[in-house]
């Protein structure tokens, strides 16, 4: 009887392990099919993304637009934009625009708004697209180190962002998923599908004026003289019209 019980237990354990293994395999197949259903090849081929920069001077706008064909479920888009040290985004301005226009931008680190380019580092901005899958994000040029040559402008290039997509009805296989915040509130992490086969539109660039270091002496002398003359004028006015 002991041998029979041992055989029965062995067969039962084998059956349980078999069903667990096959269940995991079927689940993996289901997930893969579910992902293909959410983002079929026709949908991926219809994807397009554009980025351009508008306005002039130190204060510009980055215009993003992502388009895709018809799909029977909700799709969310996220742009992962790396920004060089020559420009910055104002988190306080972004917060105001979030309330006024619904713009959703999350910065990966604190940005020093006053630091010049040569004392700053780059950062990453996460732009969550909603509605018409468009966004207008303000960017600002930083002051650059004065030039000792005839160079009057410096060019700052901004590379195209990475495009991530996800759907609440879609379960991505682990090997295809890229982790990123689910929303601009950054309270949880979701699995996104990174789109790598988009047409490369190249970077956008902006020109920022730089100072002329050869004018340092003239500027310093002019500043001191202006301050001294202003003090003399104020003292003269106080002496003539003041009550002592």
Short mmCIF file of C-alpha atoms in Angstrom, two decimals:
data_model
loop_
_atom_site.label_atom_id
_atom_site.label_comp_id
_atom_site.label_asym_id
_atom_site.label_seq_id
_atom_site.Cartn_x
_atom_site.Cartn_y
_atom_site.Cartn_z
CA UNK A 1 0.00 0.00 0.00
CA UNK A 2 2.85 2.35 0.79
CA UNK A 3 4.30 1.86 -2.71
CA UNK A 4 0.85 2.43 -4.30
CA UNK A 5 0.37 5.65 -2.35
CA UNK A 6 3.82 6.84 -3.42
CA UNK A 7 2.98 6.17 -7.07
CA UNK A 8 -0.36 7.98 -6.79
CA UNK A 9 1.29 11.01 -5.18
CA UNK A 10 3.99 11.00 -7.86
CA UNK A 11 1.40 10.91 -10.67
CA UNK A 12 -0.61 13.69 -9.03
CA UNK A 13 2.46 15.94 -8.68
CA UNK A 14 3.43 15.24 -12.28
CA UNK A 15 -0.06 16.19 -13.46
CA UNK A 16 -0.02 19.43 -11.43
CA UNK A 17 3.39 20.42 -12.77
CA UNK A 18 2.27 19.62 -16.32
CA UNK A 19 -0.80 21.84 -16.08
CA UNK A 20 1.21 24.68 -14.47
CA UNK A 21 3.78 24.54 -17.26
CA UNK A 22 1.17 24.44 -20.01
CA UNK A 23 -0.85 27.18 -18.34
CA UNK A 24 2.19 29.49 -18.31
CA UNK A 25 2.90 28.69 -21.95
CA UNK A 26 -0.68 29.41 -22.95
CA UNK A 27 -0.61 32.65 -20.96
CA UNK A 28 2.55 33.72 -22.81
CA UNK A 29 0.90 32.95 -26.16
CA UNK A 30 -2.20 34.87 -25.11
CA UNK A 31 -0.17 37.90 -24.08
CA UNK A 32 1.74 37.91 -27.35
CA UNK A 33 -1.48 37.66 -29.36
CA UNK A 34 -3.04 40.37 -27.22
CA UNK A 35 -0.12 42.70 -27.91
CA UNK A 36 -0.32 42.00 -31.64
CA UNK A 37 -4.03 42.73 -31.50
CA UNK A 38 -3.44 46.08 -29.78
CA UNK A 39 -0.63 47.19 -32.10
CA UNK A 40 -1.00 45.30 -35.40
CA UNK A 41 1.43 45.86 -38.24
CA UNK A 42 -1.05 48.06 -40.15
CA UNK A 43 -1.31 50.35 -37.12
CA UNK A 44 2.47 50.57 -36.71
CA UNK A 45 2.90 51.38 -40.40
CA UNK A 46 0.42 54.25 -40.10
CA UNK A 47 2.41 55.95 -37.33
CA UNK A 48 4.11 59.28 -38.03
CA UNK A 49 5.72 61.87 -35.79
CA UNK A 50 6.82 65.45 -36.40
CA UNK A 51 8.71 68.02 -34.36
CA UNK A 52 9.42 71.63 -35.25
CA UNK A 53 10.48 74.78 -33.46
CA UNK A 54 8.83 78.19 -33.74
CA UNK A 55 9.37 81.79 -32.59
CA UNK A 56 12.74 83.58 -32.37
CA UNK A 57 15.30 84.65 -29.80
CA UNK A 58 15.76 83.01 -26.42
CA UNK A 59 12.13 81.93 -25.98
CA UNK A 60 10.85 79.26 -28.38
CA UNK A 61 8.11 76.64 -28.72
CA UNK A 62 8.60 72.98 -29.58
CA UNK A 63 5.61 71.68 -31.55
CA UNK A 64 5.00 67.92 -31.43
CA UNK A 65 2.48 65.91 -33.39
CA UNK A 66 1.90 62.15 -33.57
CA UNK A 67 -0.60 60.57 -35.97
CA UNK A 68 -1.85 57.03 -36.50
CA UNK A 69 -4.66 55.20 -38.26
CA UNK A 70 -8.00 54.12 -36.85
CA UNK A 71 -7.94 51.70 -33.96
CA UNK A 72 -10.79 50.21 -31.88
CA UNK A 73 -9.24 50.93 -28.48
CA UNK A 74 -7.65 53.82 -26.63
CA UNK A 75 -3.93 54.41 -27.25
CA UNK A 76 -1.77 56.71 -25.13
CA UNK A 77 1.44 58.33 -26.43
CA UNK A 78 4.54 59.47 -24.56
CA UNK A 79 7.50 61.38 -25.96
CA UNK A 80 10.85 60.99 -24.19
CA UNK A 81 12.76 64.15 -25.10
CA UNK A 82 16.43 64.59 -24.17
CA UNK A 83 17.32 68.26 -23.84
CA UNK A 84 20.89 69.63 -24.21
CA UNK A 85 22.50 71.97 -21.70
CA UNK A 86 22.00 74.95 -24.01
CA UNK A 87 18.24 75.13 -23.33
CA UNK A 88 15.90 74.62 -20.40
CA UNK A 89 12.23 74.22 -19.54
CA UNK A 90 10.63 76.27 -16.77
CA UNK A 91 8.80 73.88 -14.43
CA UNK A 92 6.71 76.74 -12.99
CA UNK A 93 5.59 77.78 -16.47
CA UNK A 94 4.80 74.14 -17.28
CA UNK A 95 2.68 73.87 -14.14
CA UNK A 96 0.72 76.98 -15.15
CA UNK A 97 0.20 75.63 -18.68
CA UNK A 98 -0.97 72.33 -17.21
CA UNK A 99 -3.85 74.12 -15.48
CA UNK A 100 -4.57 76.51 -18.37
CA UNK A 101 -4.19 74.31 -21.45
CA UNK A 102 -3.86 70.73 -20.18
CA UNK A 103 -0.19 70.43 -21.24
CA UNK A 104 1.42 67.46 -19.46
CA UNK A 105 5.22 67.52 -19.17
CA UNK A 106 7.26 65.74 -16.50
CA UNK A 107 10.93 66.64 -15.95
CA UNK A 108 13.31 63.95 -14.69
CA UNK A 109 15.26 66.38 -12.47
CA UNK A 110 15.26 69.88 -11.05
CA UNK A 111 16.30 72.51 -13.58
CA UNK A 112 18.29 75.58 -12.54
CA UNK A 113 16.62 78.44 -14.40
CA UNK A 114 19.41 80.95 -13.77
CA UNK A 115 22.52 78.92 -14.57
CA UNK A 116 24.39 79.61 -17.84
CA UNK A 117 24.99 76.88 -20.40
CA UNK A 118 28.55 76.08 -19.27
CA UNK A 119 27.38 75.41 -15.68
CA UNK A 120 24.33 73.33 -16.64
CA UNK A 121 23.70 69.75 -17.64
CA UNK A 122 21.13 68.19 -19.92
CA UNK A 123 17.87 66.66 -18.71
CA UNK A 124 14.95 64.58 -19.99
CA UNK A 125 11.38 65.76 -20.45
CA UNK A 126 8.45 63.32 -20.67
CA UNK A 127 5.68 64.79 -22.83
CA UNK A 128 2.33 63.02 -22.44
CA UNK A 129 0.11 63.50 -25.49
CA UNK A 130 -3.66 63.47 -25.26
CA UNK A 131 -6.64 64.63 -27.25
CA UNK A 132 -5.34 65.40 -30.75
CA UNK A 133 -1.94 63.87 -29.94
CA UNK A 134 -0.30 67.29 -30.20
CA UNK A 135 1.64 69.43 -27.75
CA UNK A 136 3.30 72.84 -27.72
CA UNK A 137 6.12 72.95 -25.17
CA UNK A 138 7.98 76.20 -24.38
CA UNK A 139 11.79 76.04 -24.24
CA UNK A 140 14.25 78.79 -23.38
CA UNK A 141 17.84 79.36 -24.45
CA UNK A 142 20.56 79.70 -21.82
CA UNK A 143 23.28 82.35 -21.79
CA UNK A 144 26.49 80.97 -23.27
CA UNK A 145 30.09 81.81 -22.45
CA UNK A 146 31.17 85.04 -24.24
CA UNK A 147 33.23 84.49 -27.37
CA UNK A 148 36.69 85.98 -27.93
CA UNK A 149 36.32 85.64 -31.70
CA UNK A 150 33.97 87.07 -34.27
CA UNK A 151 31.36 84.41 -33.44
CA UNK A 152 28.08 86.13 -32.56
CA UNK A 153 25.74 83.13 -32.50
CA UNK A 154 25.83 79.56 -31.22
CA UNK A 155 23.68 76.73 -32.58
CA UNK A 156 21.87 74.38 -30.19
CA UNK A 157 20.46 71.16 -31.65
CA UNK A 158 17.56 69.19 -30.16
CA UNK A 159 17.34 65.57 -31.27
CA UNK A 160 13.94 63.95 -32.05
CA UNK A 161 12.26 62.28 -29.06
CA UNK A 162 11.62 58.60 -28.50
CA UNK A 163 7.99 57.60 -29.04
CA UNK A 164 6.32 55.23 -26.56
CA UNK A 165 2.77 53.84 -26.80
CA UNK A 166 0.53 51.88 -24.47
CA UNK A 167 -3.08 50.82 -24.07
CA UNK A 168 -4.99 49.75 -20.98
CA UNK A 169 -6.41 46.88 -23.04
CA UNK A 170 -2.96 45.62 -24.00
CA UNK A 171 -0.53 43.36 -22.12
CA UNK A 172 2.99 43.63 -23.53
CA UNK A 173 5.47 40.74 -23.42
CA UNK A 174 8.29 41.50 -21.00
CA UNK A 175 10.98 41.56 -23.70
CA UNK A 176 9.08 44.24 -25.67
CA UNK A 177 8.16 46.51 -22.76
CA UNK A 178 9.86 49.78 -21.78
CA UNK A 179 9.11 51.06 -18.30
CA UNK A 180 8.08 54.69 -17.82
CA UNK A 181 5.64 56.65 -15.63
CA UNK A 182 1.98 55.96 -16.41
CA UNK A 183 0.95 59.61 -16.13
CA UNK A 184 2.43 63.03 -15.51
CA UNK A 185 1.77 62.57 -11.77
CA UNK A 186 4.59 59.96 -11.70
CA UNK A 187 2.86 57.82 -9.07
CA UNK A 188 3.22 54.48 -10.85
CA UNK A 189 5.22 52.77 -13.61
CA UNK A 190 3.65 51.23 -16.73
CA UNK A 191 4.89 49.11 -19.61
CA UNK A 192 5.17 51.04 -22.89
CA UNK A 193 5.95 49.90 -26.41
CA UNK A 194 8.82 51.88 -27.94
CA UNK A 195 8.39 52.60 -31.64
CA UNK A 196 11.77 52.26 -33.35
CA UNK A 197 10.87 52.22 -37.04
CA UNK A 198 9.75 55.79 -37.53
CA UNK A 199 11.20 57.90 -40.30
CA UNK A 200 14.12 59.94 -38.96
CA UNK A 201 13.29 63.62 -39.41
CA UNK A 202 16.58 64.82 -37.91
CA UNK A 203 17.13 67.37 -35.12
CA UNK A 204 15.75 70.88 -34.92
CA UNK A 205 18.10 73.74 -34.07
CA UNK A 206 17.98 77.25 -32.71
CA UNK A 207 20.57 80.04 -32.79
CA UNK A 208 21.34 81.88 -29.58
CA UNK A 209 23.35 85.13 -29.44
CA UNK A 210 26.62 85.14 -27.48
CA UNK A 211 28.51 88.03 -25.94
CA UNK A 212 31.80 89.47 -27.21
CA UNK A 213 34.52 89.07 -24.58
CA UNK A 214 36.69 91.70 -26.31
CA UNK A 215 34.16 94.31 -25.15
CA UNK A 216 34.58 93.45 -21.46
CA UNK A 217 36.74 96.51 -20.66
CA UNK A 218 34.41 98.91 -22.47
CA UNK A 219 31.34 97.47 -20.74
CA UNK A 220 32.97 97.65 -17.29
CA UNK A 221 34.15 101.27 -17.78
CA UNK A 222 30.76 102.31 -19.14
CA UNK A 223 28.95 100.63 -16.24
CA UNK A 224 31.16 102.29 -13.60
CA UNK A 225 30.84 105.73 -15.22
CA UNK A 226 27.07 105.40 -15.49
CA UNK A 227 26.79 104.35 -11.84
CA UNK A 228 29.07 107.21 -10.71
CA UNK A 229 27.17 109.86 -12.69
CA UNK A 230 23.86 108.54 -11.37
CA UNK A 231 25.13 108.82 -7.78
CA UNK A 232 26.35 112.40 -8.38
CA UNK A 233 22.98 113.36 -9.88
CA UNK A 234 21.08 111.83 -6.95
CA UNK A 235 23.31 113.52 -4.34
CA UNK A 236 22.93 116.87 -6.11
CA UNK A 237 19.13 116.52 -6.19
CA UNK A 238 19.01 115.54 -2.52
CA UNK A 239 21.26 118.48 -1.56
CA UNK A 240 19.15 121.00 -3.49
CA UNK A 241 15.66 119.77 -2.62
CA UNK A 242 16.14 117.88 0.63
CA UNK A 243 15.19 119.11 4.07
CA UNK A 244 17.94 118.86 6.68
#
